[in-house]
Tab-separated table of C-alpha atoms in Angstrom:
chain	number	residue	atom	x	y	z
A	441	MET	CA	-7.935	11.924	121.832
A	442	THR	CA	-11.714	11.942	121.484
A	443	SER	CA	-13.097	10.454	118.264
A	444	VAL	CA	-16.702	10.675	117.080
A	445	LEU	CA	-18.234	9.338	113.866
A	446	HIS	CA	-21.070	11.446	112.442
A	447	LEU	CA	-23.425	9.913	109.899
A	448	SER	CA	-26.812	10.934	108.594
A	449	ASP	CA	-29.541	10.014	106.134
A	450	PRO	CA	-28.932	6.274	105.734
A	451	HIS	CA	-32.554	5.917	104.528
A	452	PHE	CA	-32.889	2.218	105.301
A	453	GLY	CA	-35.189	0.832	102.656
A	454	THR	CA	-32.899	2.359	100.019
A	455	GLU	CA	-29.593	1.193	101.510
A	456	GLN	CA	-26.817	-0.431	99.484
A	457	PRO	CA	-25.636	-3.594	101.274
A	458	ALA	CA	-22.027	-3.228	100.155
A	459	VAL	CA	-21.895	0.335	101.473
A	460	VAL	CA	-23.494	-0.731	104.756
A	461	ASP	CA	-20.851	-3.426	105.199
A	462	ALA	CA	-18.082	-0.960	104.360
A	463	LEU	CA	-19.366	1.513	106.938
A	464	VAL	CA	-19.550	-1.164	109.611
A	465	GLY	CA	-15.946	-2.004	108.774
A	466	LEU	CA	-14.897	1.636	109.094
A	467	VAL	CA	-16.531	2.007	112.500
A	468	ARG	CA	-14.949	-1.192	113.775
A	469	ALA	CA	-11.548	-0.062	112.525
A	470	CYS	CA	-11.786	3.448	113.984
A	471	GLN	CA	-13.475	2.479	117.261
A	472	PRO	CA	-14.908	5.949	117.962
A	473	GLU	CA	-16.099	6.823	121.421
A	474	LEU	CA	-19.533	7.610	119.992
A	475	VAL	CA	-21.512	7.354	116.759
A	476	LEU	CA	-23.908	10.214	116.038
A	477	LEU	CA	-26.825	9.230	113.790
A	478	GLY	CA	-28.541	12.368	112.551
A	479	GLY	CA	-31.931	11.282	111.282
A	480	ASP	CA	-33.649	10.080	108.123
A	481	ILE	CA	-32.774	6.665	109.413
A	482	THR	CA	-35.469	5.118	107.231
A	483	GLN	CA	-37.035	5.926	103.880
A	484	ARG	CA	-40.705	5.637	104.870
A	485	ALA	CA	-40.721	4.981	108.642
A	486	ARG	CA	-41.867	1.383	108.162
A	487	SER	CA	-41.257	-1.228	110.821
A	488	ALA	CA	-39.090	-3.392	108.537
A	489	GLN	CA	-36.921	-0.398	107.682
A	490	PHE	CA	-36.472	0.469	111.342
A	491	ALA	CA	-35.604	-3.172	112.027
A	492	ALA	CA	-32.868	-3.012	109.382
A	493	ALA	CA	-31.557	0.197	110.945
A	494	ARG	CA	-31.535	-1.422	114.379
A	495	ARG	CA	-29.522	-4.367	113.058
A	496	PHE	CA	-27.038	-1.929	111.539
A	497	VAL	CA	-26.608	-0.005	114.799
A	498	ASP	CA	-26.199	-3.256	116.726
A	499	ARG	CA	-23.443	-4.350	114.335
A	500	LEU	CA	-21.453	-1.220	115.131
A	501	ALA	CA	-21.038	-2.274	118.771
A	502	VAL	CA	-20.337	1.354	119.705
A	503	PRO	CA	-22.493	3.721	121.792
A	504	THR	CA	-24.816	5.503	119.376
A	505	LEU	CA	-26.782	8.709	119.893
A	506	VAL	CA	-29.774	8.917	117.559
A	507	VAL	CA	-32.203	11.687	116.562
A	508	PRO	CA	-35.079	11.410	114.068
A	509	GLY	CA	-35.438	12.983	110.640
A	510	ASN	CA	-38.533	13.846	108.648
A	511	HIS	CA	-38.415	10.499	106.809
A	512	ASP	CA	-38.768	8.736	110.163
A	513	ILE	CA	-42.373	9.948	110.369
A	514	PRO	CA	-44.960	8.091	108.224
A	515	LEU	CA	-45.827	9.939	105.023
A	516	PHE	CA	-48.527	7.816	103.402
A	517	ASN	CA	-49.930	6.213	106.568
A	518	ILE	CA	-52.047	9.204	107.538
A	519	VAL	CA	-53.548	7.554	110.625
A	520	ALA	CA	-50.109	6.806	112.062
A	521	ARG	CA	-48.833	10.260	111.140
A	522	LEU	CA	-51.703	11.893	113.018
A	523	LEU	CA	-52.054	9.563	116.007
A	524	ASP	CA	-48.597	8.083	116.622
A	525	PRO	CA	-46.045	9.646	114.256
A	526	TYR	CA	-43.025	8.394	116.194
A	527	GLY	CA	-44.393	4.944	117.030
A	528	ASN	CA	-41.938	2.873	115.005
A	529	TYR	CA	-39.065	5.151	115.978
A	530	ARG	CA	-39.960	4.779	119.664
A	531	ARG	CA	-40.252	1.006	119.440
A	532	THR	CA	-36.824	0.826	117.796
A	533	PHE	CA	-34.722	3.472	119.533
A	534	GLY	CA	-36.724	4.268	122.655
A	535	PRO	CA	-38.904	7.202	123.711
A	536	ASP	CA	-36.154	9.815	124.056
A	537	ARG	CA	-35.851	11.753	120.796
A	538	GLU	CA	-33.410	14.242	122.322
A	539	PRO	CA	-30.757	12.110	124.038
A	540	VAL	CA	-27.593	13.415	125.671
A	541	TYR	CA	-24.175	11.790	125.941
A	542	SER	CA	-21.568	13.044	128.387
A	543	SER	CA	-18.036	11.876	129.159
A	544	ASP	CA	-14.875	13.526	130.443
A	545	THR	CA	-14.033	14.880	126.974
A	546	LEU	CA	-17.351	14.976	125.121
A	547	LEU	CA	-20.837	16.452	125.457
A	548	ALA	CA	-23.250	15.540	122.645
A	549	ILE	CA	-26.792	16.931	122.748
A	550	GLY	CA	-29.552	15.625	120.493
A	551	VAL	CA	-32.303	17.909	119.163
A	552	ASP	CA	-35.466	16.703	117.429
A	553	SER	CA	-36.028	19.192	114.606
A	554	THR	CA	-38.877	17.222	113.020
A	555	ARG	CA	-42.510	18.322	113.095
A	556	PRO	CA	-45.220	15.899	111.884
A	557	GLN	CA	-47.397	18.793	110.748
A	558	ARG	CA	-44.638	20.393	108.653
A	559	HIS	CA	-44.031	17.560	106.146
A	560	LYS	CA	-40.270	17.744	105.491
A	561	ASN	CA	-39.400	21.132	106.978
A	562	GLY	CA	-37.672	21.357	110.336
A	563	TYR	CA	-37.981	23.704	113.280
A	564	VAL	CA	-36.369	24.342	116.659
A	565	SER	CA	-38.547	25.931	119.318
A	566	SER	CA	-37.616	28.423	122.020
A	567	ARG	CA	-38.013	25.671	124.600
A	568	GLN	CA	-35.587	23.429	122.727
A	569	ILE	CA	-33.112	26.268	122.304
A	570	GLU	CA	-33.206	27.047	126.020
A	571	ARG	CA	-32.804	23.375	126.974
A	572	VAL	CA	-29.680	23.013	124.850
A	573	ALA	CA	-28.265	26.276	126.203
A	574	ARG	CA	-28.687	25.045	129.778
A	575	LEU	CA	-26.858	21.835	128.971
A	576	LEU	CA	-24.059	23.746	127.244
A	577	ASP	CA	-23.773	26.114	130.190
A	578	GLY	CA	-23.214	23.103	132.423
A	579	ALA	CA	-20.483	21.599	130.244
A	580	ARG	CA	-17.117	20.876	131.787
A	581	PRO	CA	-14.039	22.731	130.463
A	582	GLY	CA	-12.509	19.594	128.958
A	583	GLN	CA	-15.550	18.628	126.880
A	584	LEU	CA	-16.001	19.057	123.135
A	585	ARG	CA	-19.541	20.438	122.850
A	586	ILE	CA	-21.640	19.080	119.994
A	587	VAL	CA	-25.283	19.679	119.100
A	588	LEU	CA	-26.818	17.115	116.729
A	589	MET	CA	-30.024	17.608	114.752
A	590	HIS	CA	-31.355	16.552	111.370
A	591	HIS	CA	-32.122	19.832	109.621
A	592	PRO	CA	-29.276	22.182	108.691
A	593	LEU	CA	-28.741	25.624	110.192
A	594	VAL	CA	-26.323	26.981	107.575
A	595	ALA	CA	-26.527	26.591	103.787
A	596	ALA	CA	-23.490	26.194	101.538
A	597	VAL	CA	-25.442	26.839	98.326
A	598	GLU	CA	-28.313	29.254	97.776
A	599	SER	CA	-30.757	26.552	96.681
A	600	ASP	CA	-30.580	24.990	100.153
A	601	GLN	CA	-31.861	28.084	101.960
A	602	VAL	CA	-35.374	26.602	101.779
A	603	ASN	CA	-34.153	23.497	103.614
A	604	LEU	CA	-32.842	25.315	106.689
A	605	ALA	CA	-34.546	24.786	110.022
A	606	GLY	CA	-37.005	27.354	111.267
A	607	GLY	CA	-35.839	29.134	114.405
A	608	ARG	CA	-32.223	28.813	113.273
A	609	GLU	CA	-31.128	32.424	113.868
A	610	ASN	CA	-32.036	32.317	117.539
A	611	ALA	CA	-30.683	28.785	117.912
A	612	MET	CA	-27.301	29.639	116.418
A	613	ARG	CA	-26.940	32.832	118.436
A	614	VAL	CA	-27.926	31.303	121.775
A	615	TRP	CA	-25.995	28.073	121.324
A	616	SER	CA	-22.869	29.891	120.191
A	617	GLN	CA	-23.065	32.189	123.203
A	618	ALA	CA	-23.504	29.136	125.433
A	619	GLY	CA	-20.272	27.617	124.119
A	620	ALA	CA	-21.269	25.141	121.385
A	621	ASP	CA	-18.306	24.022	119.293
A	622	LEU	CA	-19.999	22.068	116.497
A	623	LEU	CA	-23.587	22.100	115.204
A	624	LEU	CA	-24.126	18.892	113.236
A	625	GLY	CA	-26.814	18.315	110.609
A	626	GLY	CA	-27.869	16.322	107.575
A	627	HIS	CA	-31.088	16.302	105.499
A	628	ILE	CA	-29.720	17.701	102.228
A	629	HIS	CA	-27.245	14.913	101.365
A	630	LEU	CA	-24.418	17.417	100.935
A	631	PRO	CA	-21.365	17.329	103.225
A	632	TYR	CA	-19.631	20.575	104.123
A	633	VAL	CA	-18.073	22.536	106.955
A	634	ALA	CA	-18.813	26.232	107.437
A	635	PRO	CA	-18.585	28.873	110.155
A	636	LEU	CA	-21.768	30.344	111.520
A	637	PRO	CA	-22.554	33.838	110.208
A	638	ALA	CA	-20.150	36.321	111.811
A	639	ARG	CA	-22.966	38.493	113.164
A	640	ILE	CA	-24.063	35.735	115.544
A	641	ASN	CA	-20.917	33.650	115.945
A	642	GLN	CA	-19.798	34.498	119.457
A	643	GLN	CA	-17.470	31.634	120.282
A	644	GLY	CA	-16.011	30.173	117.093
A	645	THR	CA	-18.840	27.726	116.438
A	646	TRP	CA	-18.899	25.641	113.241
A	647	ALA	CA	-21.659	23.944	111.259
A	648	VAL	CA	-20.763	20.437	110.080
A	649	GLN	CA	-23.005	18.668	107.576
A	650	ALA	CA	-22.995	14.972	106.700
A	651	GLY	CA	-23.982	13.487	103.357
A	652	THR	CA	-26.061	10.349	102.943
A	653	ALA	CA	-24.255	7.446	104.561
A	654	VAL	CA	-25.437	4.309	102.744
A	655	SER	CA	-28.449	5.143	100.550
A	656	HIS	CA	-28.514	5.109	96.759
A	657	ARG	CA	-30.291	8.489	97.030
A	658	ILE	CA	-27.083	10.456	96.598
A	659	ARG	CA	-27.140	14.093	95.527
A	660	GLY	CA	-25.694	14.639	92.073
A	661	GLY	CA	-22.196	13.233	91.943
A	662	VAL	CA	-21.608	13.447	95.696
A	663	PRO	CA	-20.768	9.938	96.959
A	664	ASN	CA	-21.910	8.332	100.186
A	665	SER	CA	-19.944	9.826	103.042
A	666	VAL	CA	-19.536	10.172	106.808
A	667	ASN	CA	-17.504	12.461	109.062
A	668	ILE	CA	-14.946	11.504	111.681
A	669	ILE	CA	-14.356	14.190	114.303
A	670	ASP	CA	-11.169	14.091	116.378
A	671	TRP	CA	-10.311	16.396	119.247
A	672	ALA	CA	-7.558	16.473	121.849
A	673	PRO	CA	-8.389	18.745	124.809
A	674	GLU	CA	-5.757	21.363	125.478
A	675	ARG	CA	-5.225	23.534	128.503
A	676	THR	CA	-5.195	26.690	126.435
A	677	ARG	CA	-7.771	29.260	125.452
A	678	ALA	CA	-7.928	27.835	121.961
A	679	SER	CA	-7.865	24.301	120.636
A	680	VAL	CA	-8.204	22.593	117.284
A	681	CYS	CA	-10.797	20.086	116.170
A	682	ARG	CA	-10.216	17.934	113.109
A	683	VAL	CA	-13.144	16.978	110.876
A	684	GLN	CA	-12.306	14.350	108.294
A	685	ARG	CA	-14.774	13.378	105.585
A	686	TRP	CA	-14.690	9.773	104.417
A	687	ASP	CA	-16.284	8.924	101.045
A	688	TYR	CA	-17.353	5.524	99.801
A	689	LEU	CA	-15.146	4.525	96.871
A	690	VAL	CA	-16.795	1.919	94.675
A	691	SER	CA	-13.542	0.613	93.199
A	692	ALA	CA	-12.132	-0.010	96.676
A	693	ASN	CA	-15.449	-1.164	98.168
A	694	SER	CA	-14.596	0.872	101.245
A	695	PHE	CA	-14.715	4.329	102.772
A	696	VAL	CA	-11.563	6.362	102.156
A	697	PRO	CA	-10.380	9.770	103.441
A	698	ALA	CA	-11.581	12.527	101.104
A	699	ALA	CA	-11.149	15.865	102.890
A	700	GLU	CA	-9.791	17.147	106.181
A	701	HIS	CA	-10.507	20.396	108.006
A	702	GLU	CA	-8.725	21.852	111.020
A	703	LEU	CA	-11.220	23.988	112.930
A	704	ALA	CA	-10.015	26.500	115.497
A	705	LEU	CA	-12.127	26.411	118.640
A	706	SER	CA	-11.715	29.308	121.041
A	707	ARG	CA	-14.600	29.977	123.350
A	708	GLN	CA	-13.057	33.001	125.027
A	709	ALA	CA	-10.816	34.791	122.573
A	710	TRP	CA	-12.233	34.103	119.137
A	711	ARG	CA	-12.242	36.624	116.324
A	712	PRO	CA	-14.772	36.110	113.518
A	713	VAL	CA	-12.997	35.374	110.272
A	714	GLU	CA	-14.925	34.781	107.064
A	715	PRO	CA	-13.190	32.085	104.995
A	716	ASP	CA	-14.415	30.872	101.634
A	717	PRO	CA	-18.220	31.327	101.410
A	718	LEU	CA	-18.665	27.561	101.150
A	719	GLY	CA	-16.787	27.125	104.368
A	720	VAL	CA	-13.561	25.334	104.154
A	721	ALA	CA	-15.114	22.713	102.498
A	722	LEU	CA	-17.243	21.123	99.994
A	723	GLY	CA	-14.219	19.502	98.444
A	724	TYR	CA	-16.061	18.721	95.219
A	725	ARG	CA	-15.202	21.881	93.298
């Protein structure tokens, strides 16, 4: 069984210490193979905020794949934004903003969807799309294939259409054709699971969004949350991936299971089926 914990938008600088401690406890209890940290690691890309994020990652004691979000680029420090927008990120997490993790059962590919010149909006270029496709093409049959970026590719509510990454149509089509199983995102502080649009979903690919992990900047009444992804490789044409959302429950001072989704993955014999328009999944309605 392969287990991955997906979190996004911790916004260190606005973190809640009790929630941070609870998340560390969850990771230590679950012992996932990999933690995926999907950007907006800090609130204002300041060195102290990155230092707090680094301490958090070190406490997890689990391999962690990290990509930046728009908040990880200075907003008010114009000189840094123009001359060295990723300076504090680089000094904290290294120069590679598009890391890759590969094991016998897992391939996780990071994509940097941030653009310093675009303020908060994200974008994926043709070069990035082609790079990911090449990596997916080289995946081994027994690997769960995940692409991680900050900006979402699929919206669950109409108001979030403006928050979707530029270049998404081509990215979704090419990555689905190349065999991607899950496309992970954050940015909008709203967790959900949804299929890609049927017109471009070639291989049964799913979009999985994470909420804000530990920040007080929650969206409406949606609590802090993370996703745990479990997958057992099967020697069949189709397999099932389980995505479980864990919400922070104040009264328990811990993360608790809140929703679970069984996603059919079939790269060779998949038929597009349109479930509920919100995917399987908001779980708050």
